[in-house]
Amino acid sequence: MDKRILAIIVAAIVLVAGVGAYIALNNGHGGSAHPSASAFPEAVSEESRVLPTDLTTLRTESQTLIDTLSTAIESGTADEMNAAAQAAGDRLTEMRDWLSWATVYYYISPSTEATAFASWTELAQWYDDSLETLLHNALSGDRADLVETAIGYTDLKVSDIRNYIPLGETALQLKAQDTQLTTQYQTIMATEYTYSYNGTSWTVSTAQSSATLTDTEKATIIGAIYTEQLTAAATVYVQLVEVRNDFAQELGLGNYLDYAYNNTFYRGYTYQDVQETLQVTLTTGSTYQSLITAISTDERFLASSLSSLTEKGTDWMYSTIGSFMGSIDGTMGEFMTYMVDQNLINYAQNGINGAFTTPLVKAHSAVLYIGSSDIETFRTLVHELGHAADAALSPLANNMCYDIAETQSQALEALMCVKASEYIGDLSSNFTALVFANFANTLYMGSAVAELEIWAYTTEASGTKLTVDSLNDHFRSTLDADYPLTTVFDTGLYWAQVGHMFASPGYYVSYVTSVLNSLEIFMTANEDLDKGIDLYLSVLYQGVDDGYVNTITSCGLSNMLEADNASKIVEYFKTYVAQMLASS
């Protein structure tokens, strides 16, 4: 499936708030020459946000478009083939946009939209595979030159079609099972679990706010709830790994990561290539723990203080972030105004925790979803708007490796750290500490998650049956014994709360490489702000679509699959954080 059919899911805990207003902008920085935006998004109509309700008829109409194109490829004129390809391609664009909205609606209201979301996912996967399989096979036929021209009338690329792996009926059925299991996981995580203690039924929130429970009793109750919930989630994961490996093996591959690394995330490297880097980033446990302690207990860096930014309201947040984005590049500032005016930032108080950006292909735009929390809202907006800028302003519009896409968002956070005092004043240290805590979380816990995924999929593919206990044991063994991510629930189950392992398997490696490159941009910007901004804009507006290594190096940044490069950034990060926390 084309990657644009997948939402860019970003783990975050964020607040619910309303829609903002007009953004005040400036004209961007005065640095050296850099790539500029190649496009600007169109208006997103209200009609495009309304999903068709009769999916049976829609599927029939879509099959007719496929059949018409098939006939044109076989015996039609060039004009007939081009027209049929354009019609089928337009439907593909509609399908992708409908799935984007279905994803947003599901995350806002999982209890009522789960069935519709599963149906849209299945329909979109079917149509995408049907069209790309037809074109893939036709490129091997005697009218391949005409087919290449016809593909130009769609939003597809000839190179992607040549490399496409047709799924077939069995693989599509396994994909449907995958969606069902992923939805089951999300339902588990959205359910409010309870625990009976001393004759009272407790939830996490009632235990946390209780004035009668001791801290030990709270830990007992909350730990029991999380353990029950995450054990249920981990049980689903065991099934998911088996289904996904079956899917990969149906396509002739060894395990699901062999498929995902390049057919979903377009990295241009294998999971074997990243393992040395993971061993480097797993040495950041001490830095991670010191930052968590600082944002939890140190008055200078308290994350809780950032809730005051949310309390200022969305108008203020949008204006402030818009001004910041405008200082990076004038077009980015104008884009922030567009996102607000078009009402493309969605909040949900009772939706699924997390945040994501997913493209709206027809308008060359994007829509954001932000779940509930107040401390992370401002940071998450900065992050997600980096993704949205990619979807709307980049010449490739999401047609690149996810390691690059995550650099576009995380490096925007890094630049905000450099410029935070201009926009949030005395809270700049709190913001930087929170961003760095998230970066350290990615480098440490994210690397452990990525390593666990590699172990899980390769172990299951070798014929060894996975269990919840074996997954927990391996995750514990990966962590630094001195920094075991101690929480109120069993450390071994920590991984089961990471939604990416369920919804976007293999994704976390992109966070690891992108945090390293984002810290490289931060390091540069700290010494020369204009140079750091130019590096960021080179990544955002670059026109290279050639996997991680060739793309990132063409932008003037380092290949973080080389352990020496990763070590340099990790050591810089450790030193910078130690000095920051030690400062008076």
XYZ file of C-alpha atoms in Angstrom:
584
model
C 0.000 0.000 0.000
C 1.170 3.548 -0.721
C 2.426 5.158 2.450
C 0.097 8.129 2.144
C -2.807 5.836 3.016
C -1.344 5.578 6.506
C -1.741 8.285 9.109
C 1.505 9.599 10.528
C 0.949 8.540 14.087
C 2.893 10.391 16.715
C 2.830 9.351 20.371
C 1.894 12.289 22.584
C -0.494 13.228 25.384
C -2.205 16.486 24.631
C -5.131 18.757 25.583
C -8.545 19.415 24.154
C -9.272 22.977 23.137
C -11.179 24.996 20.551
C -10.202 26.449 17.205
C -8.060 29.560 17.065
C -8.063 32.709 14.969
C -5.814 34.767 12.712
C -2.057 34.434 13.147
C 0.375 37.345 13.270
C 3.440 36.595 11.099
C 6.792 38.014 10.190
C 8.817 37.570 7.039
C 11.223 34.804 8.039
C 14.908 34.713 8.880
C 17.715 36.467 7.088
C 20.078 33.564 6.571
C 21.712 32.119 3.494
C 19.957 30.661 0.474
C 17.925 27.496 1.053
C 15.212 25.533 -0.756
C 11.771 27.130 -0.668
C 8.231 25.811 -0.622
C 7.158 24.487 -4.012
C 3.419 24.579 -3.375
C 0.738 25.896 -1.078
C -2.356 23.933 -0.056
C -5.825 24.532 -1.452
C -8.981 25.086 0.579
C -10.492 21.908 2.046
C -14.205 21.911 1.304
C -16.840 20.911 3.839
C -18.175 18.340 1.381
C -14.828 16.551 1.278
C -15.035 15.983 5.045
C -18.310 14.047 4.739
C -17.806 10.322 4.202
C -20.007 8.367 1.780
C -22.290 6.003 3.694
C -23.006 3.382 1.022
C -19.678 1.582 0.815
C -21.155 -1.307 -1.185
C -22.119 0.991 -4.045
C -18.811 2.825 -3.738
C -16.930 -0.449 -4.070
C -18.956 -1.389 -7.158
C -18.296 1.988 -8.773
C -14.609 1.699 -7.924
C -14.405 -1.778 -9.452
C -15.906 -0.346 -12.626
C -13.123 2.237 -12.764
C -10.538 -0.548 -12.411
C -12.246 -2.624 -15.122
C -12.429 0.346 -17.495
C -8.733 1.022 -17.040
C -7.943 -2.650 -17.543
C -9.812 -2.649 -20.848
C -8.093 0.549 -21.960
C -4.675 -0.908 -21.128
C -5.486 -4.039 -23.105
C -6.979 -2.518 -26.239
C -7.788 1.174 -25.871
C -6.214 4.177 -27.524
C -3.633 6.255 -25.708
C -6.254 8.915 -24.990
C -8.672 6.307 -23.625
C -5.954 4.863 -21.407
C -4.980 8.292 -20.096
C -8.593 9.205 -19.352
C -9.250 5.893 -17.588
C -6.054 6.235 -15.569
C -6.993 9.769 -14.551
C -10.458 8.642 -13.414
C -9.036 5.708 -11.441
C -6.335 7.950 -9.978
C -8.895 10.551 -8.922
C -10.794 7.833 -7.086
C -7.561 6.751 -5.385
C -7.066 10.313 -4.164
C -10.652 10.366 -2.881
C -10.133 7.030 -1.108
C -7.005 8.261 0.629
C -8.677 11.460 1.770
C -11.778 9.615 2.970
C -9.566 7.240 4.939
C -7.750 10.213 6.479
C -11.052 11.658 7.707
C -12.262 8.218 8.842
C -9.087 7.920 10.907
C -9.664 11.319 12.526
C -13.311 10.518 13.297
C -12.329 7.152 14.780
C -9.734 8.666 17.082
C -12.215 11.318 18.205
C -14.929 8.762 18.953
C -13.525 5.208 18.980
C -16.613 3.614 20.524
C -18.944 4.754 17.740
C -16.590 4.853 14.755
C -14.617 1.602 15.104
C -16.730 -0.358 12.615
C -16.703 2.427 10.043
C -12.946 2.858 10.423
C -12.337 -0.863 9.846
C -14.591 -0.784 6.778
C -12.850 2.247 5.297
C -9.433 0.734 5.963
C -10.388 -2.494 4.206
C -11.973 -0.666 1.245
C -9.024 1.678 0.788
C -6.537 -1.192 0.970
C -8.527 -3.186 -1.571
C -8.743 -0.326 -4.058
C -5.124 0.714 -3.628
C -3.920 -2.851 -4.202
C -6.283 -3.408 -7.139
C -5.104 -0.286 -8.960
C -1.410 -0.646 -8.200
C -1.411 -4.372 -9.050
C -3.073 -3.651 -12.410
C -0.527 -0.958 -13.263
C 2.404 -3.005 -11.929
C 1.519 -5.935 -14.194
C 0.835 -3.631 -17.155
C 4.339 -2.177 -16.919
C 5.611 -5.625 -17.878
C 3.341 -5.813 -20.914
C 3.811 -4.847 -24.547
C 2.142 -1.435 -24.016
C 4.379 -0.432 -21.136
C 5.363 2.876 -22.739
C 1.714 3.946 -22.960
C 1.103 2.761 -19.393
C 3.989 4.895 -18.138
C 2.418 7.937 -19.766
C -0.990 7.047 -18.305
C 0.459 6.786 -14.780
C 1.443 10.430 -15.194
C -2.278 11.246 -15.092
C -2.487 9.836 -11.552
C -0.860 10.790 -8.256
C 1.338 7.689 -8.474
C 4.994 7.340 -9.465
C 6.217 4.881 -12.093
C 9.149 3.841 -9.889
C 6.815 3.043 -6.979
C 4.520 1.044 -9.246
C 7.448 -0.982 -10.594
C 8.527 -1.807 -7.023
C 5.006 -2.526 -5.789
C 4.370 -5.994 -4.349
C 0.859 -7.128 -5.355
C -0.990 -8.446 -2.326
C -3.585 -10.891 -3.562
C -6.697 -12.184 -1.790
C -4.950 -14.056 1.043
C -2.688 -11.122 1.885
C -5.675 -8.753 1.886
C -7.521 -11.089 4.249
C -4.503 -11.058 6.575
C -4.460 -7.253 6.342
C -8.107 -7.246 7.437
C -7.207 -9.434 10.444
C -4.394 -6.999 11.211
C -6.868 -4.090 11.238
C -9.280 -5.989 13.485
C -6.565 -6.806 16.006
C -5.221 -3.246 15.949
C -8.735 -1.934 16.601
C -9.071 -4.442 19.457
C -5.880 -3.048 21.005
C -7.113 0.524 20.679
C -10.395 -0.450 22.318
C -8.483 -1.981 25.234
C -6.426 1.172 25.666
C -9.529 3.404 25.472
C -11.365 1.335 28.115
C -11.404 2.608 31.700
C -10.286 -0.351 33.775
C -11.166 -0.701 37.466
C -9.734 -2.440 40.531
C -11.605 -3.409 43.681
C -9.826 -2.435 46.895
C -11.331 -2.392 50.412
C -14.815 -2.768 48.987
C -14.488 0.175 46.563
C -14.101 0.061 42.793
C -11.255 2.349 41.757
C -10.127 3.763 38.428
C -6.729 5.329 37.770
C -8.177 8.842 37.987
C -10.166 8.248 41.184
C -7.167 6.617 42.856
C -4.856 9.449 41.840
C -7.217 12.106 43.206
C -8.183 10.252 46.393
C -7.591 12.065 49.684
C -7.982 8.859 51.718
C -5.531 6.504 50.021
C -1.872 6.425 50.983
C 0.771 6.684 48.267
C 1.453 2.967 48.676
C -2.229 2.134 48.242
C -2.454 4.354 45.172
C 0.548 2.611 43.651
C -1.002 -0.787 44.381
C -4.315 0.105 42.760
C -2.899 1.922 39.732
C -0.276 -0.763 39.223
C -2.925 -3.480 39.254
C -5.082 -1.601 36.740
C -2.236 -0.956 34.340
C -0.973 -4.514 34.627
C -4.410 -5.932 33.735
C -4.872 -3.501 30.858
C -1.401 -3.903 29.393
C -1.438 -7.686 29.736
C -4.615 -7.689 27.636
C -2.869 -5.436 25.118
C 0.252 -7.610 25.050
C -1.883 -10.690 24.362
C -3.211 -8.961 21.248
C 0.351 -8.136 20.197
C 1.338 -11.802 20.226
C -1.460 -12.446 17.732
C -0.540 -9.411 15.637
C 3.056 -10.537 15.162
C 1.881 -13.932 13.941
C -0.659 -12.443 11.495
C 1.842 -9.909 10.161
C 4.543 -12.501 9.654
C 2.018 -14.675 7.822
C 1.271 -11.663 5.606
C 4.968 -11.108 4.848
C 5.575 -14.783 4.152
C 2.570 -14.794 1.798
C 4.535 -12.184 -0.183
C 7.682 -14.321 -0.127
C 9.495 -12.392 2.610
C 11.101 -13.686 5.798
C 9.198 -11.599 8.352
C 7.045 -8.492 8.542
C 9.944 -6.101 9.133
C 11.417 -7.192 5.802
C 8.217 -5.778 4.296
C 7.646 -2.722 6.493
C 11.110 -1.164 6.442
C 10.960 -0.400 2.736
C 7.371 -0.937 1.585
C 5.785 1.129 4.350
C 8.569 3.396 5.615
C 10.699 3.637 2.430
C 13.953 3.712 4.368
C 16.320 2.117 1.914
C 17.943 0.141 4.731
C 17.175 -3.028 6.688
C 16.631 -3.670 10.372
C 20.077 -5.268 10.476
C 21.597 -1.934 9.390
C 20.291 -0.017 12.417
C 21.250 -2.369 15.233
C 24.666 -0.812 15.964
C 23.025 2.602 16.288
C 20.441 1.165 18.703
C 23.230 -0.070 20.935
C 24.657 3.463 21.014
C 21.345 5.140 21.840
C 20.555 2.578 24.532
C 23.385 4.151 26.572
C 21.211 7.217 27.297
C 19.413 5.734 30.314
C 21.107 8.062 32.805
C 20.254 11.142 30.735
C 16.679 9.956 30.356
C 16.266 9.414 34.085
C 17.833 12.777 34.990
C 15.481 14.611 32.639
C 12.414 12.771 33.933
C 13.457 13.684 37.473
C 14.019 17.321 36.463
C 10.669 17.840 34.738
C 8.909 16.117 37.659
C 10.623 17.664 40.690
C 12.906 20.595 39.789
C 11.144 23.967 39.975
C 13.326 25.283 37.142
C 12.163 22.623 34.684
C 8.726 21.436 35.840
C 6.686 20.142 32.905
C 3.499 20.866 34.836
C 4.226 24.595 34.505
C 3.646 24.297 30.757
C -0.070 23.772 31.359
C -0.193 27.563 31.686
C 0.549 27.786 27.954
C -2.547 25.737 27.222
C -4.569 27.854 29.625
C -3.800 30.910 27.501
C -6.101 29.361 24.894
C -5.781 28.229 21.324
C -5.805 31.753 19.887
C -2.632 32.529 21.808
C -0.994 29.175 21.029
C -1.751 29.458 17.320
C -0.546 33.058 17.178
C 2.648 32.265 19.078
C 3.491 29.155 17.074
C 2.556 30.963 13.860
C 4.980 33.765 14.688
C 7.695 31.213 15.453
C 7.083 29.345 12.185
C 7.093 32.659 10.319
C 10.500 33.443 11.810
C 11.812 30.194 10.319
C 10.260 30.775 6.905
C 7.534 33.181 5.777
C 5.612 30.483 3.911
C 5.491 28.339 7.050
C 3.914 31.251 8.921
C 1.302 31.704 6.202
C 0.657 27.971 6.370
C -0.146 28.197 10.089
C -2.788 30.810 9.295
C -4.190 28.466 6.651
C -4.435 25.531 9.077
C -6.403 27.640 11.551
C -8.659 29.258 8.953
C -9.430 25.859 7.411
C -10.244 24.300 10.812
C -7.781 21.450 10.264
C -6.635 21.026 13.875
C -8.910 18.622 15.734
C -9.010 18.118 19.501
C -10.818 15.352 21.397
C -11.309 15.332 25.170
C -12.543 11.745 25.281
C -10.804 10.366 22.225
C -7.782 8.110 21.924
C -4.656 9.514 23.562
C -1.967 10.541 21.141
C -1.577 12.808 18.156
C -1.099 12.408 14.428
C -1.097 14.206 11.118
C -2.523 12.600 8.028
C -2.429 14.035 4.483
C -5.345 15.339 2.441
C -3.987 14.548 -0.986
C -6.489 16.379 -3.209
C -5.921 19.738 -1.490
C -2.196 19.102 -0.990
C -2.935 19.615 2.688
C -3.162 17.762 6.004
C -5.406 17.347 9.036
C -4.193 17.098 12.657
C -5.640 15.121 15.544
C -4.672 15.833 19.138
C -5.908 13.729 22.050
C -6.122 14.764 25.685
C -3.560 16.344 28.092
C -2.530 19.875 28.823
C 1.184 19.762 29.616
C 2.193 18.481 26.156
C -0.244 20.461 23.996
C 2.043 23.325 22.956
C 4.965 21.010 22.162
C 2.729 18.580 20.299
C 1.307 21.364 18.145
C 4.824 22.381 17.128
C 5.659 18.756 16.310
C 2.515 18.005 14.326
C 2.704 21.257 12.373
C 6.113 20.097 11.160
C 4.391 17.030 9.704
C 1.605 19.148 8.246
C 4.122 21.501 6.611
C 5.703 18.475 4.961
C 2.338 17.326 3.588
C 1.426 20.778 2.301
C 4.667 22.547 1.365
C 7.219 19.843 0.529
C 7.696 19.049 -3.171
C 7.427 15.367 -2.273
C 4.304 15.730 -0.097
C 4.913 12.690 2.134
C 6.604 10.726 -0.658
C 9.721 10.039 1.361
C 11.293 7.918 4.038
C 9.642 8.293 7.451
C 13.028 8.988 9.046
C 13.011 12.211 7.011
C 9.366 12.976 7.834
C 10.066 12.699 11.564
C 13.131 14.920 11.259
C 10.887 17.592 9.725
C 8.748 17.601 12.869
C 11.248 16.900 15.656
C 13.788 19.382 14.323
C 11.055 22.038 14.431
C 10.770 21.291 18.164
C 14.558 21.597 18.430
C 14.514 25.009 16.750
C 11.756 26.152 19.093
C 14.062 25.219 21.978
C 16.714 27.536 20.535
C 14.202 30.383 20.109
C 11.864 29.603 23.041
C 12.838 32.614 25.156
C 11.493 34.895 22.388
C 8.066 33.278 22.486
C 7.409 31.808 25.936
C 9.871 33.766 28.090
C 10.533 32.300 31.533
C 9.068 28.938 30.513
C 11.735 28.378 27.868
C 13.767 26.138 30.208
C 10.670 24.100 31.037
C 9.873 23.683 27.360
C 13.414 22.687 26.429
C 13.557 20.177 29.288
C 10.271 18.637 28.150
C 11.385 18.401 24.527
C 14.696 16.887 25.599
C 12.889 14.459 27.919
C 10.875 13.322 24.904
C 14.057 13.051 22.841
C 15.752 11.039 25.606
C 12.657 8.880 25.914
C 12.944 8.139 22.207
C 16.664 7.430 22.306
C 16.386 5.132 25.307
C 12.914 3.643 25.479
C 12.379 4.021 21.731
C 15.529 2.081 20.997
C 14.416 -0.626 23.417
C 11.037 -0.784 21.665
C 12.686 -0.955 18.243
C 14.999 -3.718 19.423
C 12.063 -5.617 20.952
C 10.200 -5.433 17.639
C 13.179 -6.825 15.758
C 13.477 -9.654 18.273
C 9.725 -10.401 18.256
C 9.288 -10.624 14.490
C 12.491 -12.555 13.831
C 11.856 -14.934 16.732
C 8.282 -15.709 15.670
C 9.384 -16.157 12.050
C 11.970 -18.704 13.193
C 9.178 -20.899 14.536
C 9.385 -19.976 18.228
C 6.020 -19.168 19.773
C 5.910 -15.772 21.446
C 4.286 -15.278 24.842
C 3.586 -12.187 26.920
C 6.191 -13.369 29.429
C 8.889 -13.881 26.795
C 8.250 -10.398 25.392
C 8.409 -8.854 28.867
C 11.596 -10.740 29.718
C 13.320 -9.638 26.515
C 12.302 -6.017 27.002
C 13.714 -6.047 30.564
C 16.976 -7.538 29.298
C 17.348 -4.746 26.743
C 17.186 -1.940 29.306
C 20.148 -0.657 31.271
C 19.912 -2.376 34.656
C 20.605 0.951 36.387
C 17.775 2.741 34.561
C 14.910 0.254 34.178
C 12.077 2.729 33.441
C 10.626 2.035 36.869
C 6.909 2.813 36.995
C 3.914 1.875 39.128
C 3.341 -1.121 36.883
C 5.598 -3.979 35.886
C 8.557 -2.614 33.924
C 8.387 -5.546 31.544
C 4.959 -4.419 30.327
C 6.020 -0.852 29.626
C 6.321 -1.557 25.913
C 2.656 -2.558 25.574
C 1.496 1.048 25.991
C 3.430 2.092 22.863
C 0.703 2.345 20.248
C 3.144 2.346 17.337
C 4.019 -1.295 17.980
C 0.396 -2.127 17.261
C -0.709 0.482 14.697
C 2.576 1.165 12.893
C 4.957 -1.779 13.376
C 8.575 -0.913 12.711
C 7.971 2.854 13.003
C 10.052 3.590 16.094
C 13.383 3.293 14.331
C 12.429 6.423 12.380
C 12.084 8.291 15.671
C 15.565 7.215 16.737
C 17.385 8.359 13.593
C 15.306 11.543 13.351
C 15.978 12.560 16.965
C 19.686 12.164 16.280
C 19.473 14.355 13.165
C 17.227 16.847 14.979
C 19.810 17.136 17.746
C 22.414 17.686 15.026
C 20.323 20.632 13.773
C 19.943 21.883 17.372
C 23.704 21.650 17.888
C 24.295 23.622 14.685
C 21.627 26.243 15.451
C 23.080 26.829 18.912
C 26.313 27.900 17.255
C 24.846 29.520 14.130
C 21.068 29.971 14.106
C 20.804 30.811 10.405
C 22.829 27.746 9.459
C 20.638 25.543 11.656
C 17.491 26.984 10.072
C 18.892 26.411 6.603
C 19.608 22.772 7.457
C 16.013 22.384 8.666
C 14.549 23.986 5.544
C 16.759 21.778 3.395
C 15.119 18.762 5.022
C 11.596 20.217 4.800
C 11.791 21.418 1.209
C 14.272 18.949 -0.263
C 13.329 17.236 -3.494
C 15.213 13.968 -3.039
C 13.238 10.739 -2.671
C 16.002 8.201 -2.188
C 15.666 6.514 1.201
C 17.184 7.735 4.442
C 20.927 7.780 3.794
C 21.021 9.506 0.410
C 18.281 11.968 1.325
C 19.653 13.049 4.708
C 23.220 13.422 3.464
C 22.034 15.442 0.451
C 20.601 17.915 2.988
C 23.992 18.337 4.665
C 23.251 16.138 7.687
C 24.931 12.968 8.935
C 24.008 9.356 8.302
C 23.043 8.126 11.768
C 23.263 4.476 10.731
C 26.997 4.975 11.153
C 27.635 4.319 14.828
C 30.405 6.938 15.023
C 27.994 9.672 13.894
C 25.356 8.499 16.351
C 27.930 8.392 19.169
C 29.005 11.983 18.471
C 25.439 13.269 18.816
C 24.652 11.108 21.837
C 27.734 12.380 23.674
C 26.863 15.975 22.780
C 23.322 15.433 24.082
C 24.509 13.879 27.333
C 26.944 16.733 27.947
C 24.460 19.461 27.033
C 21.756 18.044 29.311
C 24.188 17.611 32.218
C 25.298 21.233 31.897
C 21.718 22.480 31.521
C 20.528 20.669 34.648
C 23.593 21.752 36.627
C 23.168 25.436 35.773
C 21.846 27.742 38.482
